[in-house]
Amino acid sequence: MNYFLRLAYKNLSRHKLRTFVSIIAIAFAVMIVIFARGFIYGMINSFYNDHIQYNSGHVKIVDKDYQLEGRILSLTETVEGYNDTSLEGFIQELENIENVQTVIPRIKFGSITTTEDELINMIGWGVMPQKELKETDIERQITKGRMVEQGNMEIVMGTLLLDELNREVGDKVTLVFNNSFNSFNGATFKIVGEIRSELKMLNEKLFYLPIDQAQRLLIMNGQVTELLLFSNQRQNANKITPLISNLLADKGLLDKYTVISYMESGGLMGWLEMAKAVYNFIYIFLVVLASFVVINTMIMIVNERTKEIGMMSALGLEKRDILYLFLVEGALMGGLGSFIGAVLGGILTNIINRIGISFGSLTEGFSSDLLFGGTIYPVFSIGNIIFGFILGLIIVTIACVIPARRAAKMEPNDALREI
C-alpha cells in the first residue's frame, strides 16, 4: 500500500500545474456543493420555522368545518371544551401528551378600519401573550414598544399597517368587526407595539390583541378558532399526531375536530421535502462535472505513460495492480481536492450564516399570505462538510475507473512498441 502511495504521489508531481488544476476543480465543486446544500437547508428550515410559528404549530387542532372555511375566518366553527371540561382543561390534557411542549390557543378574525381616504382590511389574532413570546420569535420582531398584555384593550401592529393608518406606538385606533353572531361590533384600542418583520403578513395586515379581550368582544367565551401544539423538534409531529387522535377518540371528539400536522397544512410543505431529494442529484451533478477535468487529466497521464505501463507489465506487474495504481492517483487528487473544498465550503457557509443573504427586493411581489422571510441564513454543520468531502472523494475515485481500466487493459507488447 505504501509503495503504491509513494509511486502515485511521485507520478502526480511530474506535472504539478496539471495536477493543481484538477485539484482546484474538485475543490471548487465540493465548496459549491457544501455552500449550496447549507443554503438550501437554511431556506427550507426558515420556511418551516415561519410556517410552524405563525400558521400551523407542529400539529394543529381545528373544527372540521373550519378546516373547509378557514380562509373566511369563520367564528362559528370553534375549538372549545367538552362535557364538564373547559377549554383550559382540554389544553392541559393536550399538554400532558408525550412530546407536547406547549399548546397555544388563537382566535383569528377579520377587521376593518378607515382613514380619510380608504377602507383598510386587517386580520386580528387573539393570543395568549406569554405563550406567543415563549414559542415564537415575535418578541424579536417587535422593534418598538412591547407585546400586548392580558386584560388590556391594546394591540400590536405591523410597520406598514401603521404607516397606512398614519398611526404610531402610543396612539389609539378604532376597529370594526363581526362577532360570532355575525353582528357588527367596534372597539378602540391603544397601540402598544410595532412589528417590523421580513414576513409581509406581520408587516402589512396583522395585529395582535389579548385573547381574553378577543373572546369578550367576539362573544366567544371559552372558545378559540384553533389550537397549535408545539414540540421541541418538528420531527416529533409524526409521533404526536396519532396520540392526539387517540385522545380525541377517547373523548368522542373525532367527529368534531381534525388534527393536522404541519406537513399537511400547506401545499408547499410536501414540495420542500421533495426538493431536498432533487437537490441531492444536483450536488452529484456538480461534482461529476468537476470529475471530467480529472478524467481528462488521467487520460493524458495514461497516454504519456504508455511505455512505462508496458515496462511495468513486462516486469511482472499484474493488470489489477496497474488498475489499483491509477485509482490511487485519482483518489489522491479527489481526496486532496475534496478536503480543500470541504474546508473552504465550511468557512464560506459559516461566514454567510452569520450575516445572511437578503432577498428583500425579490420578495416584494410575493403574497402576504406566503410565510417567507427575505433573509436566508445557510446552515453550517459538520455533517454537511463531511457529506461534501465524501461525495467528492467517491465520485472522483469512481470517475478515475475509466482511464485506470484503459491503462490496465494495455498489452505489454503493444505498449512496448512505443519505445
Coordinates of C-alpha atoms in Angstrom, one line a residue:
M1 CA 0.0 0.0 0.0
N2 CA 2.8 2.4 1.0
Y3 CA 4.6 1.6 -2.3
F4 CA 1.6 2.5 -4.4
L5 CA 1.0 5.7 -2.4
R6 CA 4.6 6.8 -2.9
L7 CA 4.6 5.9 -6.6
A8 CA 1.2 7.7 -7.1
Y9 CA 2.5 10.8 -5.4
K10 CA 5.7 10.8 -7.5
N11 CA 3.7 10.4 -10.7
L12 CA 1.3 13.2 -9.8
S13 CA 4.2 15.5 -9.0
R14 CA 5.6 15.2 -12.5
H15 CA 3.2 17.7 -13.9
K16 CA 2.4 19.9 -11.0
L17 CA 0.3 22.5 -12.9
R18 CA -2.0 19.9 -14.4
T19 CA -2.4 18.2 -11.1
F20 CA -3.0 21.5 -9.4
V21 CA -5.8 22.5 -11.9
S22 CA -7.5 19.1 -11.3
I23 CA -7.4 19.5 -7.5
I24 CA -8.7 23.1 -7.7
A25 CA -11.6 22.0 -10.0
I26 CA -12.6 19.3 -7.4
A27 CA -12.2 21.7 -4.5
F28 CA -14.3 24.4 -6.2
A29 CA -17.1 21.8 -6.9
V30 CA -17.1 20.5 -3.3
M31 CA -17.0 24.0 -1.9
I32 CA -20.1 25.0 -4.0
V33 CA -21.9 21.7 -3.0
I34 CA -21.3 22.4 0.7
F35 CA -22.4 26.0 0.5
A36 CA -25.4 25.3 -1.8
R37 CA -26.6 22.5 0.5
G38 CA -26.3 24.7 3.5
F39 CA -28.2 27.5 1.7
I40 CA -31.0 25.2 0.6
Y41 CA -31.3 23.7 4.1
G42 CA -31.3 27.2 5.5
M43 CA -34.0 28.3 3.2
I44 CA -36.1 25.2 3.9
N45 CA -35.6 25.5 7.7
S46 CA -36.6 29.2 7.6
F47 CA -39.8 28.4 5.7
Y48 CA -40.6 25.6 8.1
N49 CA -39.9 27.7 11.2
D50 CA -42.0 30.6 10.0
H51 CA -44.8 28.3 8.9
I52 CA -44.8 26.4 12.2
Q53 CA -44.7 29.5 14.3
Y54 CA -47.3 31.6 12.6
N55 CA -49.6 29.1 10.8
S56 CA -49.6 25.5 11.8
G57 CA -47.7 24.7 15.0
H58 CA -46.1 21.3 14.8
V59 CA -49.7 20.0 15.0
K60 CA -52.9 22.0 14.8
I61 CA -56.4 21.2 16.0
V62 CA -59.4 22.9 14.3
D63 CA -63.1 22.2 13.9
K64 CA -63.7 20.0 10.8
D65 CA -65.9 22.6 9.2
Y66 CA -63.4 25.4 10.0
Q67 CA -60.8 23.5 8.0
L68 CA -63.1 23.9 5.0
E69 CA -63.9 27.5 5.7
G70 CA -60.6 28.7 7.3
R71 CA -59.9 31.3 4.6
I72 CA -63.0 33.2 5.5
L73 CA -62.0 33.2 9.2
S74 CA -65.3 31.8 10.5
L75 CA -66.1 32.4 14.2
T76 CA -68.9 29.8 14.3
E77 CA -66.8 26.6 14.0
T78 CA -64.6 26.7 17.1
V79 CA -62.5 24.7 19.4
E80 CA -63.8 24.5 22.9
G81 CA -64.1 22.3 26.0
Y82 CA -66.2 19.2 26.1
N83 CA -68.8 17.8 28.6
D84 CA -67.7 19.2 32.0
T85 CA -64.1 20.1 30.8
S86 CA -63.3 23.7 30.0
L87 CA -61.1 24.8 27.2
E88 CA -58.3 25.3 29.7
G89 CA -58.8 21.8 30.9
F90 CA -58.7 20.5 27.4
I91 CA -55.4 22.3 26.7
Q92 CA -54.0 20.9 29.9
E93 CA -54.8 17.3 28.7
L94 CA -53.1 18.0 25.4
E95 CA -50.0 19.4 27.1
N96 CA -49.8 16.1 29.1
I97 CA -49.3 14.2 25.9
E98 CA -45.7 12.9 25.4
N99 CA -43.5 15.3 23.4
V100 CA -46.1 18.1 23.5
Q101 CA -44.3 21.1 25.0
T102 CA -46.9 23.8 24.7
V103 CA -50.4 24.4 23.4
I104 CA -51.1 27.9 22.0
P105 CA -54.8 28.9 21.5
R106 CA -55.6 31.6 18.9
I107 CA -58.6 33.4 17.6
K108 CA -58.3 34.7 14.0
F109 CA -60.9 37.2 12.7
G110 CA -61.3 39.8 10.1
S111 CA -61.5 43.5 10.9
I112 CA -61.6 46.8 9.2
T113 CA -60.9 50.5 9.9
T114 CA -61.0 53.7 7.9
T115 CA -58.7 56.5 7.1
E116 CA -59.6 59.7 5.4
D117 CA -59.1 58.1 2.1
E118 CA -59.8 54.4 2.2
L119 CA -61.2 51.3 4.0
I120 CA -58.4 49.1 5.3
N121 CA -58.8 45.3 5.8
M122 CA -56.9 43.6 8.6
I123 CA -56.6 40.3 10.3
G124 CA -56.7 40.1 14.1
W125 CA -55.1 37.5 16.2
G126 CA -56.4 37.0 19.8
V127 CA -53.4 35.4 21.6
M128 CA -52.0 34.4 25.0
P129 CA -49.0 36.8 25.1
Q130 CA -46.7 34.8 27.3
K131 CA -47.1 31.6 25.2
E132 CA -46.5 33.5 22.0
L133 CA -43.4 35.1 23.4
K134 CA -42.1 31.7 24.5
E135 CA -42.8 29.6 21.4
T136 CA -42.4 32.2 18.6
D137 CA -39.9 34.9 17.8
I138 CA -42.5 37.7 17.9
E139 CA -40.6 39.4 20.7
R140 CA -37.6 39.9 18.3
Q141 CA -40.0 41.2 15.7
I142 CA -41.4 43.9 18.0
T143 CA -38.9 46.8 17.5
K144 CA -40.9 49.5 19.3
G145 CA -43.0 49.2 22.4
R146 CA -43.9 45.8 23.8
M147 CA -46.2 42.8 23.4
V148 CA -49.9 43.1 24.5
E149 CA -50.9 42.1 28.0
Q150 CA -53.9 40.1 29.2
G151 CA -56.8 42.2 30.4
N152 CA -55.9 45.4 28.5
M153 CA -57.6 46.9 25.4
E154 CA -54.4 47.1 23.4
I155 CA -52.9 45.9 20.2
V156 CA -49.6 45.4 18.4
M157 CA -49.5 46.1 14.7
G158 CA -47.0 45.8 11.7
T159 CA -44.9 48.7 10.5
L160 CA -46.5 49.0 7.1
L161 CA -50.0 48.8 8.5
L162 CA -49.2 51.6 11.0
D163 CA -47.9 53.7 8.1
E164 CA -51.1 53.1 6.2
L165 CA -53.2 54.1 9.2
N166 CA -50.9 57.0 9.9
R167 CA -50.5 55.8 13.5
E168 CA -47.6 55.0 15.8
V169 CA -47.0 53.4 19.1
G170 CA -49.0 55.2 21.8
D171 CA -51.8 56.2 19.5
K172 CA -55.3 54.8 19.5
V173 CA -57.3 53.2 16.7
T174 CA -60.9 52.1 16.3
L175 CA -61.6 48.8 14.6
V176 CA -64.9 47.3 13.4
F177 CA -65.5 43.5 13.1
N178 CA -68.2 40.9 13.1
N179 CA -68.7 38.9 16.3
S180 CA -69.6 35.2 16.4
F181 CA -73.3 36.0 16.0
N182 CA -72.5 37.9 12.7
S183 CA -73.3 41.2 14.2
F184 CA -71.2 44.3 13.8
N185 CA -69.1 45.4 16.8
G186 CA -66.4 48.1 17.3
A187 CA -63.8 48.9 19.8
T188 CA -61.0 51.3 20.4
F189 CA -57.5 50.0 21.2
K190 CA -54.2 51.5 22.3
I191 CA -51.3 50.6 20.1
V192 CA -48.5 49.4 22.4
G193 CA -46.1 47.8 20.0
E194 CA -44.8 47.9 16.4
I195 CA -43.8 44.8 14.5
R196 CA -41.0 45.1 11.9
S197 CA -40.7 41.8 10.2
E198 CA -39.5 40.2 7.0
L199 CA -42.8 38.4 6.8
K200 CA -45.2 40.5 4.8
M201 CA -48.2 39.2 6.7
L202 CA -46.9 40.5 10.0
N203 CA -45.9 43.9 8.5
E204 CA -48.9 44.6 6.3
K205 CA -52.1 43.1 7.6
L206 CA -51.9 41.6 11.1
F207 CA -52.5 42.9 14.6
Y208 CA -52.3 41.1 17.9
L209 CA -54.6 41.6 20.9
P210 CA -55.1 39.7 24.2
I211 CA -57.2 36.6 23.8
D212 CA -59.4 37.4 26.7
Q213 CA -60.4 40.7 25.1
A214 CA -60.9 39.0 21.7
Q215 CA -63.2 36.4 23.4
R216 CA -65.2 39.2 25.1
L217 CA -65.6 41.4 22.0
L218 CA -66.3 38.5 19.7
I219 CA -68.7 36.8 22.2
M220 CA -66.6 33.6 22.2
N221 CA -66.3 32.8 25.9
G222 CA -64.2 29.6 26.3
Q223 CA -63.8 29.3 22.5
V224 CA -60.9 29.7 20.1
T225 CA -60.6 29.1 16.3
E226 CA -57.5 26.9 16.6
L227 CA -55.1 25.2 19.0
L228 CA -51.4 24.9 17.9
L229 CA -49.3 22.2 19.6
F230 CA -45.6 22.7 19.8
S231 CA -42.9 20.1 20.5
N232 CA -39.1 20.6 20.9
Q233 CA -38.4 19.5 17.4
R234 CA -40.6 19.2 14.3
Q235 CA -39.8 15.5 13.7
N236 CA -42.0 14.8 16.7
A237 CA -45.1 15.8 14.7
N238 CA -45.5 12.2 13.4
K239 CA -45.4 10.9 17.0
I240 CA -47.8 13.5 18.4
T241 CA -50.5 13.3 15.7
P242 CA -51.7 9.7 16.5
L243 CA -51.6 10.3 20.2
I244 CA -53.8 13.4 19.8
S245 CA -56.2 11.4 17.6
N246 CA -56.4 8.7 20.3
L247 CA -57.2 11.3 22.9
L248 CA -59.9 12.8 20.8
A249 CA -61.3 9.4 20.1
D250 CA -61.4 8.6 23.8
K251 CA -63.4 11.8 24.4
G252 CA -65.7 11.3 21.5
L253 CA -64.4 14.3 19.6
L254 CA -63.1 12.8 16.4
D255 CA -66.3 13.7 14.6
K256 CA -65.9 17.4 15.6
Y257 CA -62.2 18.1 15.3
T258 CA -59.5 17.4 12.8
V259 CA -55.8 17.0 13.6
I260 CA -53.4 18.5 11.1
S261 CA -49.6 18.0 11.0
Y262 CA -47.5 20.9 9.8
M263 CA -46.7 18.8 6.7
E264 CA -50.4 18.7 5.8
S265 CA -51.3 22.3 6.5
G266 CA -49.8 23.9 3.4
G267 CA -49.3 22.9 -0.2
L268 CA -45.6 23.8 -0.2
M269 CA -44.7 21.5 2.7
G270 CA -44.6 18.3 0.7
W271 CA -42.7 20.0 -2.1
L272 CA -40.0 21.1 0.3
E273 CA -39.2 17.5 1.2
M274 CA -39.2 16.6 -2.5
A275 CA -36.8 19.5 -3.2
K276 CA -34.2 18.0 -0.8
A277 CA -34.1 14.8 -2.9
V278 CA -33.9 16.8 -6.1
Y279 CA -31.1 19.0 -4.9
N280 CA -29.1 15.9 -3.9
F281 CA -29.0 15.0 -7.6
I282 CA -27.8 18.5 -8.4
Y283 CA -25.0 18.2 -5.9
I284 CA -23.9 15.0 -7.5
F285 CA -24.1 16.5 -11.0
L286 CA -21.8 19.4 -9.9
V287 CA -19.1 17.0 -8.7
V288 CA -19.5 14.9 -11.8
L289 CA -18.8 18.0 -13.9
A290 CA -15.6 18.6 -12.0
S291 CA -14.7 14.9 -12.4
F292 CA -14.4 15.4 -16.2
V293 CA -11.3 17.6 -15.5
V294 CA -9.8 14.7 -13.5
I295 CA -10.8 12.1 -16.2
N296 CA -9.1 14.2 -18.8
T297 CA -6.0 14.6 -16.7
M298 CA -5.9 10.8 -16.0
I299 CA -6.3 10.0 -19.7
M300 CA -3.4 12.3 -20.6
I301 CA -1.3 10.6 -17.9
V302 CA -2.2 7.2 -19.3
N303 CA -1.2 8.3 -22.8
E304 CA 2.0 9.9 -21.7
R305 CA 3.0 6.8 -19.7
T306 CA 2.2 4.1 -22.2
K307 CA 5.8 3.0 -22.4
E308 CA 6.1 2.9 -18.6
I309 CA 2.9 0.8 -18.3
G310 CA 4.3 -1.6 -20.9
M311 CA 7.6 -2.0 -18.9
M312 CA 5.7 -2.5 -15.6
S313 CA 3.6 -5.2 -17.3
A314 CA 6.7 -6.8 -18.8
L315 CA 8.4 -6.9 -15.4
G316 CA 5.5 -8.8 -13.9
L317 CA 3.1 -6.1 -12.5
E318 CA -0.4 -7.5 -12.8
K319 CA -3.3 -5.8 -14.5
R320 CA -5.1 -5.3 -11.2
D321 CA -2.0 -3.6 -9.7
I322 CA -1.9 -1.2 -12.6
L323 CA -5.6 -0.5 -12.2
Y324 CA -5.0 0.0 -8.5
L325 CA -2.1 2.4 -9.1
F326 CA -4.1 4.7 -11.3
L327 CA -7.1 4.5 -8.9
V328 CA -4.8 5.6 -6.0
E329 CA -3.6 8.5 -8.1
G330 CA -7.2 9.6 -8.8
A331 CA -8.2 9.1 -5.1
L332 CA -5.2 11.2 -4.0
M333 CA -6.4 14.1 -6.3
G334 CA -10.0 13.5 -5.2
G335 CA -9.1 13.4 -1.5
L336 CA -6.9 16.4 -1.5
G337 CA -9.3 18.5 -3.7
S338 CA -12.3 17.4 -1.6
F339 CA -10.5 18.2 1.6
I340 CA -9.6 21.7 0.4
G341 CA -13.2 22.2 -0.9
A342 CA -14.7 21.0 2.4
V343 CA -12.6 23.4 4.4
L344 CA -13.4 26.4 2.1
G345 CA -17.1 25.4 1.9
G346 CA -17.3 25.2 5.7
I347 CA -15.6 28.6 6.1
L348 CA -17.8 30.2 3.4
T349 CA -21.0 28.8 4.9
N350 CA -20.1 29.8 8.4
I351 CA -19.4 33.4 7.3
I352 CA -22.6 33.7 5.3
N353 CA -24.5 32.0 8.2
R354 CA -23.6 35.0 10.4
I355 CA -24.6 37.8 8.0
G356 CA -27.3 36.1 5.9
I357 CA -28.3 36.7 2.3
S358 CA -31.1 39.2 1.8
F359 CA -33.7 38.8 -0.9
G360 CA -35.9 41.6 0.3
S361 CA -36.4 43.2 -3.1
L362 CA -37.2 39.8 -4.7
T363 CA -40.0 39.1 -2.2
E364 CA -41.8 42.3 -2.7
G365 CA -44.2 40.8 -5.2
F366 CA -45.0 37.8 -3.0
S367 CA -48.4 37.4 -1.5
S368 CA -48.6 38.5 2.2
D369 CA -50.1 35.0 2.9
L370 CA -46.8 33.4 1.9
L371 CA -44.7 33.0 5.0
F372 CA -41.3 33.5 3.5
G373 CA -38.7 35.7 5.1
G374 CA -36.4 38.0 3.0
T375 CA -33.1 36.8 4.5
I376 CA -31.7 33.3 4.3
Y377 CA -29.1 32.0 6.7
P378 CA -27.3 29.0 5.3
V379 CA -27.0 26.1 7.7
F380 CA -23.4 25.4 8.9
S381 CA -22.9 21.8 10.1
I382 CA -20.1 19.3 10.3
G383 CA -22.4 16.7 8.8
N384 CA -22.8 18.9 5.7
I385 CA -19.0 19.3 5.4
I386 CA -18.5 15.5 5.7
F387 CA -21.2 15.0 3.1
G388 CA -19.4 17.2 0.6
F389 CA -16.0 15.6 1.3
I390 CA -17.2 12.0 0.9
L391 CA -19.3 12.9 -2.1
G392 CA -16.2 14.4 -3.9
L393 CA -13.9 11.6 -2.9
I394 CA -16.3 8.8 -4.0
I395 CA -17.3 10.4 -7.3
V396 CA -13.8 11.4 -8.4
T397 CA -12.5 7.9 -7.5
I398 CA -15.2 6.2 -9.4
A399 CA -14.6 8.6 -12.4
C400 CA -11.0 7.5 -12.5
V401 CA -12.0 3.9 -13.1
I402 CA -12.4 4.7 -16.9
P403 CA -8.8 5.8 -17.5
A404 CA -7.5 3.3 -15.0
R405 CA -9.2 0.4 -16.8
R406 CA -7.8 1.7 -20.0
A407 CA -4.3 1.5 -18.6
A408 CA -4.8 -1.9 -17.1
K409 CA -6.0 -3.4 -20.4
M410 CA -2.9 -2.4 -22.3
E411 CA -1.0 -5.4 -23.6
P412 CA 2.8 -5.2 -22.8
N413 CA 3.8 -5.9 -26.5
D414 CA 1.6 -3.1 -27.8
A415 CA 2.8 -0.7 -25.1
L416 CA 6.5 -1.5 -25.6
R417 CA 6.3 -0.8 -29.4
E418 CA 6.1 2.8 -28.3
I419 CA 9.7 2.6 -27.1

